[in-house]
Short mmCIF file of C-alpha atoms in Angstrom, two decimals:
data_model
loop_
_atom_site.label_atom_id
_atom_site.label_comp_id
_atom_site.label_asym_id
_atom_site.label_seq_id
_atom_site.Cartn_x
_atom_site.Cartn_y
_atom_site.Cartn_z
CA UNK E 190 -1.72 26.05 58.37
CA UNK E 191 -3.63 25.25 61.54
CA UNK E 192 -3.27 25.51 65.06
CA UNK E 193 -1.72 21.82 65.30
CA UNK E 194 0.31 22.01 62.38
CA UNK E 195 1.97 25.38 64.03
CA UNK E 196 2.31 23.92 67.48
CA UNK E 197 4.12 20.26 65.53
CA UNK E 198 6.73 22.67 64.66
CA UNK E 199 7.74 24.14 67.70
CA UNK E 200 10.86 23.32 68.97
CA UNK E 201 10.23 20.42 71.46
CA UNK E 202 11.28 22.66 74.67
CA UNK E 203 8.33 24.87 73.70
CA UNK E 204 5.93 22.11 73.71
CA UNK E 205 6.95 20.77 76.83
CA UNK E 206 6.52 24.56 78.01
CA UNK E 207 3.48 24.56 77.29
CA UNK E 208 2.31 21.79 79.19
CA UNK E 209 3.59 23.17 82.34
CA UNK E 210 1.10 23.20 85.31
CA UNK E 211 0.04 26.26 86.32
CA UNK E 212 -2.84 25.28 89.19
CA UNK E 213 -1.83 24.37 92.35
CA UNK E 214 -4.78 22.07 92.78
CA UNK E 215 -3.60 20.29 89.91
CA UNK E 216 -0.24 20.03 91.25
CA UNK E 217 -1.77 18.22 94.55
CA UNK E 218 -3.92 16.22 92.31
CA UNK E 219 -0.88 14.93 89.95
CA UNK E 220 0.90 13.89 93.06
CA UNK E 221 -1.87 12.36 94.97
CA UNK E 222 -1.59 14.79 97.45
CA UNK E 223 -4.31 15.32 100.73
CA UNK E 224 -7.13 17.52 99.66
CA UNK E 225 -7.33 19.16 102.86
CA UNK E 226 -3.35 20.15 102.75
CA UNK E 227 -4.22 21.46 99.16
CA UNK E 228 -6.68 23.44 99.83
CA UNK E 229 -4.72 25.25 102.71
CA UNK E 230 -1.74 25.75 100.78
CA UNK E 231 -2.98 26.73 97.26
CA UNK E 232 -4.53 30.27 98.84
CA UNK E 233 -0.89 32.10 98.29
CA UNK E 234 -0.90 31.59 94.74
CA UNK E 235 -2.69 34.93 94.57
CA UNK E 236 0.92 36.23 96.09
CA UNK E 237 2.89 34.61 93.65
CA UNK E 238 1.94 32.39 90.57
CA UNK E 239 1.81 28.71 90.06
CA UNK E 240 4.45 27.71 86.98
CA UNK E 241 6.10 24.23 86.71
CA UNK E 242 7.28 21.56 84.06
CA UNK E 243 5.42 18.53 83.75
CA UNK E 244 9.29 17.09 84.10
CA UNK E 245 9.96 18.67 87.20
CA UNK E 246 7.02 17.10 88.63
CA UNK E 247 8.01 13.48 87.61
CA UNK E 248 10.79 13.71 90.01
CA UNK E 249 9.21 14.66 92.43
CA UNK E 250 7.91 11.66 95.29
CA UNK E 251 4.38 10.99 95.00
CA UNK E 252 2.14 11.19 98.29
CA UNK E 253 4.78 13.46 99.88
CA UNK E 254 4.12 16.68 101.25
CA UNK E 255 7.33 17.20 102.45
CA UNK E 256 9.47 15.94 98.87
CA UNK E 257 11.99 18.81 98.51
CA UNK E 258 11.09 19.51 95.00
CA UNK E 259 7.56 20.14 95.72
CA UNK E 260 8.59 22.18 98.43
CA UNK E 261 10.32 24.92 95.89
CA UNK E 262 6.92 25.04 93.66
CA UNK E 263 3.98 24.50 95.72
CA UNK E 264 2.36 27.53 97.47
CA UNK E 265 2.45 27.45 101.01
CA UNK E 266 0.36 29.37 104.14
CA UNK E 267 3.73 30.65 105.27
CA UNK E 268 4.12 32.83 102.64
CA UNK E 269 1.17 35.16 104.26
CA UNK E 270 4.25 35.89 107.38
CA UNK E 271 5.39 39.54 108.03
CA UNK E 272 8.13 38.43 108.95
CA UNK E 273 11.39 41.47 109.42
CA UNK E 274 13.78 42.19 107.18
CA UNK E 275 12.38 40.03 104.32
CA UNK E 276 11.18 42.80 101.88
CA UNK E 277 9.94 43.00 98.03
CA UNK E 278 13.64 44.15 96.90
CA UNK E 279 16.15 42.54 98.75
CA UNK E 280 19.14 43.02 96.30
CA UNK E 281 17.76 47.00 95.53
CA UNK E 282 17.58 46.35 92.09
CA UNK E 283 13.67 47.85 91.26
CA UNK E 284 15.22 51.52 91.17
CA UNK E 285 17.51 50.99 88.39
CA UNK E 286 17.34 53.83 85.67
CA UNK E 287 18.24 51.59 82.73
CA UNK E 288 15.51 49.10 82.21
CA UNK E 289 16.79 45.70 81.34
CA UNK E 290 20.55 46.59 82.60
CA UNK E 291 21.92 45.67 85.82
CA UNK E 292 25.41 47.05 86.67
CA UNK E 293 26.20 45.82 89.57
CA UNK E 294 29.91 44.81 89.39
CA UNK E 295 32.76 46.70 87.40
CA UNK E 296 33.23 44.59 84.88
CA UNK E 297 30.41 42.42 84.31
CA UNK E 298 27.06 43.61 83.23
CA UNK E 299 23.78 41.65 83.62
CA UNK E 300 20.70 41.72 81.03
CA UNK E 301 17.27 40.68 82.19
CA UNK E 302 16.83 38.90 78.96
CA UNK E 303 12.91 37.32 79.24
CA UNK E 304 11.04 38.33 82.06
CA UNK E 305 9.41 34.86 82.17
CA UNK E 306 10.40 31.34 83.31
CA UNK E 307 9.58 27.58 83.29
CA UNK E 308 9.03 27.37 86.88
CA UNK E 309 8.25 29.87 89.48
CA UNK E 310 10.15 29.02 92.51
CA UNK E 311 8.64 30.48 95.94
CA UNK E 312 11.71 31.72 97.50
CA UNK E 313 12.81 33.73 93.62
CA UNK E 314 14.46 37.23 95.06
CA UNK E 315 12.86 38.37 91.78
CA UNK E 316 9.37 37.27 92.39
CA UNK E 317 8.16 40.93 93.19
CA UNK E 318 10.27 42.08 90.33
CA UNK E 319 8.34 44.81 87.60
CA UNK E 320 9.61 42.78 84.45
CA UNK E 321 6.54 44.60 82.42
CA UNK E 322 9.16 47.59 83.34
CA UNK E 323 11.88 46.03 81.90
CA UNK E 324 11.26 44.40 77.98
CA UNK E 325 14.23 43.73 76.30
CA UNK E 326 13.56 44.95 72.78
CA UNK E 327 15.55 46.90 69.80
CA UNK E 328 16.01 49.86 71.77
CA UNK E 329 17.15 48.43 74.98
CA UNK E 330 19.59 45.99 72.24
CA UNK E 331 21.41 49.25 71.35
CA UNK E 332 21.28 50.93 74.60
CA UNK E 333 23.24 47.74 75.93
CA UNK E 334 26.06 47.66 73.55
CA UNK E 335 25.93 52.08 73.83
CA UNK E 336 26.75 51.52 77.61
CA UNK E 337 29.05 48.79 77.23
CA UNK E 338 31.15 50.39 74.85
CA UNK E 339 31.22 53.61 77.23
CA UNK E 340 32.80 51.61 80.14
CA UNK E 341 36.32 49.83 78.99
CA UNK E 342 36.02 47.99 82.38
CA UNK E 343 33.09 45.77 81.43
CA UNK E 344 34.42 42.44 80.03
CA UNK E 345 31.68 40.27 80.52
CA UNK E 346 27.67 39.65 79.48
CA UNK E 347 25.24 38.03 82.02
CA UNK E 348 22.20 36.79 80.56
CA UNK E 349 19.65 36.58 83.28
CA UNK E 350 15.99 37.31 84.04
CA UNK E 351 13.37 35.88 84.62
CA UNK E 352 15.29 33.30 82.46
CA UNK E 353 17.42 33.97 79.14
CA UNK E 354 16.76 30.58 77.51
CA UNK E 355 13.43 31.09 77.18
CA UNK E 356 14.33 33.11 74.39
CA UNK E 357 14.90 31.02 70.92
CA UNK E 358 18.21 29.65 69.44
CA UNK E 359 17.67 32.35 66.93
CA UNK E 360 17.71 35.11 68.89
CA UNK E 361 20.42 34.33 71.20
CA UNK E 362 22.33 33.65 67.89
CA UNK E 363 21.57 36.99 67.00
CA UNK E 364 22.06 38.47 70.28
CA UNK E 365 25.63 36.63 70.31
CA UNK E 366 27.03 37.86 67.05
CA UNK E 367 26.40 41.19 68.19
CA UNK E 368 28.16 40.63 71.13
CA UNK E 369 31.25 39.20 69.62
CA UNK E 370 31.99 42.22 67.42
CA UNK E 371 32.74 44.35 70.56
CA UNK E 372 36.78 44.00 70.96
CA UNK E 373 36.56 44.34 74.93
CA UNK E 374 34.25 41.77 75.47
CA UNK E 375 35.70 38.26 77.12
CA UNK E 376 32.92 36.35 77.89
CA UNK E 377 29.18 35.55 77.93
CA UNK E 378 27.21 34.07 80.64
CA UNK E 379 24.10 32.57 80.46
CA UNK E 380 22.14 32.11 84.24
CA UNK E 381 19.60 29.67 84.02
CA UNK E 382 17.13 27.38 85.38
CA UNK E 383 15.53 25.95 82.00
CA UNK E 384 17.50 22.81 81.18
CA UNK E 385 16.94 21.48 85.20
CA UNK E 386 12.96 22.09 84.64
CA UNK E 387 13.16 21.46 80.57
CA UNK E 388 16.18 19.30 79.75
CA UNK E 389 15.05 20.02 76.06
CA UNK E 390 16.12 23.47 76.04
CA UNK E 391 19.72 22.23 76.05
CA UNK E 392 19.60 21.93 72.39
CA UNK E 393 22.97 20.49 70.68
CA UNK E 394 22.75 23.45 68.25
CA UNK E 395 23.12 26.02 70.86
CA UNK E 396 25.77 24.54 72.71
CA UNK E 397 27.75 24.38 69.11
CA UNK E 398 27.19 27.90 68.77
CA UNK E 399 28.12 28.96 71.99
CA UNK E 400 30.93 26.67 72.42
CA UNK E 401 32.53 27.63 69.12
CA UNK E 402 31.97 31.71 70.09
CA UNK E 403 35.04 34.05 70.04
CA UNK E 404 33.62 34.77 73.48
CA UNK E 405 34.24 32.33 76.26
CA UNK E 406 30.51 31.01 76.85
CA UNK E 407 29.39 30.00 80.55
CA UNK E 408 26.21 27.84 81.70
CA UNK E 409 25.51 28.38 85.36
CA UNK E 410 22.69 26.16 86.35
CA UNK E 411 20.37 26.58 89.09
CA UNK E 412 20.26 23.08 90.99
CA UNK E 413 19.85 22.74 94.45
CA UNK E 414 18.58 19.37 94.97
CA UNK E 415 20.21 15.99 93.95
CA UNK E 416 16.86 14.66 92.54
CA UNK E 417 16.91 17.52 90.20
CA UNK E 418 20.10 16.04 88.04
CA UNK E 419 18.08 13.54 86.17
CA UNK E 420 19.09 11.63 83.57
CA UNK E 421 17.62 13.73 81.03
CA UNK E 422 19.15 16.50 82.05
CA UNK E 423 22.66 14.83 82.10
CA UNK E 424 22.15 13.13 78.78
CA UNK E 425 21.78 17.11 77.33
CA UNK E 426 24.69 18.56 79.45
CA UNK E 427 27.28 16.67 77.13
CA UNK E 428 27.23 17.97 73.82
CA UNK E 429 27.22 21.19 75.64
CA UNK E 430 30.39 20.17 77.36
CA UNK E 431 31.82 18.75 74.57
CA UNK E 432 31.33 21.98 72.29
CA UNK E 433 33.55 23.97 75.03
CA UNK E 434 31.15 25.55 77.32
CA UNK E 435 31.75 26.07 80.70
CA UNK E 436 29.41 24.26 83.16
CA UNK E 437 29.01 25.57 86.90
CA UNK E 438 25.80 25.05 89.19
CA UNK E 439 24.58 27.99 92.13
CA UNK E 440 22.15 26.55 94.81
CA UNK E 441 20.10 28.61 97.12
CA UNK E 442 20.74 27.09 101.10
CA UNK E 443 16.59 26.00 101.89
CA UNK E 444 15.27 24.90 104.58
CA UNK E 445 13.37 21.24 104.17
CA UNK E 446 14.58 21.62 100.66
CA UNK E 447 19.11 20.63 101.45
CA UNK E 448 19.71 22.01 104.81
CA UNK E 449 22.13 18.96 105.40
CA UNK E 450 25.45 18.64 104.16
CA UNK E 451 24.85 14.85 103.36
CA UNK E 452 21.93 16.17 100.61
CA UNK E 453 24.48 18.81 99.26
CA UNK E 454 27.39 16.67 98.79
CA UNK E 455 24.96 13.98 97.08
CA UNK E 456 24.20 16.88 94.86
CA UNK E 457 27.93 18.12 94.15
CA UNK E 458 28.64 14.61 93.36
CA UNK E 459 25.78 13.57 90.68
CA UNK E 460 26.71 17.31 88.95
CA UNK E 461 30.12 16.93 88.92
CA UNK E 462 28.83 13.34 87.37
CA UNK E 463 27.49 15.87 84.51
CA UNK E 464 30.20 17.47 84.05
CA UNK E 465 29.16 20.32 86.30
CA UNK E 466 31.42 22.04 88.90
CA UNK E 467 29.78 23.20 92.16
CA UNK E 468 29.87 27.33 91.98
CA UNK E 469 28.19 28.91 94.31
CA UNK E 470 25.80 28.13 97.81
CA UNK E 471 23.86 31.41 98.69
CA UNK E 472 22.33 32.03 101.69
CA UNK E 473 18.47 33.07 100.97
CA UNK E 474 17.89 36.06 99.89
CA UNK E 475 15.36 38.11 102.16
CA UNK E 476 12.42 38.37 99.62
CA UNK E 477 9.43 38.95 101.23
CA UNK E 478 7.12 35.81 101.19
CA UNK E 479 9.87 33.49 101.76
CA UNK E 480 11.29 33.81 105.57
CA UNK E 481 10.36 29.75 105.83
CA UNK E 482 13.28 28.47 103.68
CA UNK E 483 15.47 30.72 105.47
CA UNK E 484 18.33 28.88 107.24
CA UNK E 485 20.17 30.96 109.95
CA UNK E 486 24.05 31.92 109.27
CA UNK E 487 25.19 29.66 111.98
CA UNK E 488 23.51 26.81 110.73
CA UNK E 489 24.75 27.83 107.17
CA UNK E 490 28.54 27.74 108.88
CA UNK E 491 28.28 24.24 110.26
CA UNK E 492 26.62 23.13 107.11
CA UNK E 493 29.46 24.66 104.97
CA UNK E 494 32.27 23.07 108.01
CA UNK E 495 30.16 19.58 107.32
CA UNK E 496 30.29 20.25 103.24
CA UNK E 497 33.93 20.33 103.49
CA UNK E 498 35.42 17.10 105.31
CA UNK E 499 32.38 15.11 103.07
CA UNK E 500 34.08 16.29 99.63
CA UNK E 501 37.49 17.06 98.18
CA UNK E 502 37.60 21.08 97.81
CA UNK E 503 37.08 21.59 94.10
CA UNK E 504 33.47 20.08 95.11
CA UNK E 505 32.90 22.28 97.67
CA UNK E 506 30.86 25.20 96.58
CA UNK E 507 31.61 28.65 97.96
CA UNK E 508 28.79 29.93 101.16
CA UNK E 509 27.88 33.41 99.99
CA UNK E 510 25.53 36.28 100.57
CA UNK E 511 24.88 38.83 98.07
CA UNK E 512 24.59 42.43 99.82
CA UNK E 513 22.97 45.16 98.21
CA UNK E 514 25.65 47.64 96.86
CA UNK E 515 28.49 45.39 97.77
CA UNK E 516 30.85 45.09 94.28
CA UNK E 517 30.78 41.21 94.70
CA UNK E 518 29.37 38.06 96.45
CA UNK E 519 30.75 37.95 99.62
CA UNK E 520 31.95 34.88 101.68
CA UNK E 521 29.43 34.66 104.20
CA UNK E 522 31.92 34.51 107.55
CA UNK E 523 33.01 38.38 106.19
CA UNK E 524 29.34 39.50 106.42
CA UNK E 525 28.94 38.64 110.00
CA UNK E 526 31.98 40.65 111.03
#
């Protein structure tokens, strides 16, 4: 068989994935961007590497250095800033004894699935993460369902990374029926930005599977921009929705990316038009590299007091901060006390 039969029969998602861009001069190029704003900006990919979908790209506005979705891809001089408090491991997760296991709340545990993604986005808490330190093989398989079974509290599986659905139908089938055989399990949540950057990886097959699980199955997107519910990706929300699984969407607050409650709203509206209910709105974690999206808490409190006389409440996505050690997301007025 040769190298083009093997690559025909790839699933199409994994095609598309392998387009992706990966050059940040590229990037400029595709979107007719000034080569003299290139060429200052592309520098930082030696702190963090270029990765996007040839579909993300399309939405994004040519000739516009300032388009939101650029702005989340696209290396930029302000990455090089010292700035305080923004450090490799805001959420203190690099120490963890049990590779590939985050235990962070009682009764949910999180697996970094894949270490990899579709699209490396600048302002990633992970993006300084040591996923060579944390494959998910055989032996980390058992060691999951060992420490599961050892703690009757845990009830539910997070499927995270990097991102989960860059592993294959196959193996999360696999993965899943070994999930379901474990009496004190309730639910399985899958955390990812694929289908937003790769609409194709929302195949109709997994979403069957998932949806017709003992386990209650959850998709939390990652969306933080209206422009980012295309029509693709709507179109491959619905069988998902139809088979039973639970949509919800987290944003991250950015600055120059939805800082403005009239962009968030827009965006609670077109995923709720997907059949997608508004979850969560973090404020930035402090990952070194990232201090220019930051948006200050006050600003984040006005935004959320805006959010909530645009949109009916069950739009109106909860203003958190995650706090290292804390046993859940908290509301982002309590962390100012």
């Amino acid at each position: 068989m040769s190298k083009a039969d093997v690559i025909s029969i790839r699933p199409a998602w994994q095609q598309e994935l392998a387009k992706a861009i990966r050059d940040p001069i590229l990037l400029g190029q595709q979107l007719d961007l000034p080569d003299d704003w290139i060429a200052a900006h592309s520098r930082a990919r030696e702190l963090f590497p270029v990765m996007v979908t040839r579909h993300f790209v399309s939405l994004m506005e040519r000739a516009n250095v300032a388009d939101p979705l650029l702005r989340q891809v696209m290396p930029a001089q302000d990455e090089y800033l010292d700035q305080a408090g923004f450090v490799t491991d805001p959420l203190a997760e690099q120490d963890n004894t049990t590779p590939s296991l985050l235990h962070k709340y009682r009764s949910r545990v999180l697996v970094i699935l894949r270490g990899g993604c579709a699209i490396n986005c600048r302002y990633c808490f992970r993006r300084h993460f040591p996923y060579n330190e944390h494959h998910f093989g055989r032996a980390q398989r058992q060691e999951l369902f060992t420490y599961i079974q050892a703690d009757p509290n845990i009830n539910e599986v997070i499927l995270s990374g990097g991102d989960p659905l860059l592993a294959t139908d196959d193996q999360l089938f696999q993965l899943l029926a070994e999930l379901e055989v474990i009496p004190q399990l309730k639910r399985v949540r899958i955390h990812s930005r694929l289908p937003v950057v790769l609409p194709e990886r929302l195949t109709p097959a997994l979403g069957k599977r998932l949806g017709a699980s003992r386990l209650q199955a959850l998709l939390v997107l990652h969306t933080n921009h209206p422009h980012e519910v295309a029509p693709q990706l709507h179109e491959a929300l619905v069988p998902w929705a139809q088979a039973g699984v639970t949509l919800l969407n987290q944003s991250v607050l950015l600055r120059g990316v939805n800082d403005s409650a009239d962009v968030l709203a827009e965006l609670s509206e077109a995923l709720f038009a997907a059949k997608v209910m508004p979850y969560y709105l973090h404020q930035l974690d402090k990952v070194k590299g990232a201090s220019h999206f930051a948006v200050t808490d006050a600003e984040a409190l006005q935004i959320a007091e805006q959010l909530r006389a645009l949109l009916p409440g069950f739009l109106v996505p909860r203003l958190v901060r995650e706090v290292a050690g804390e046993p859940s997301k908290t509301p982002l007025e309590l962390t100012l006390n």
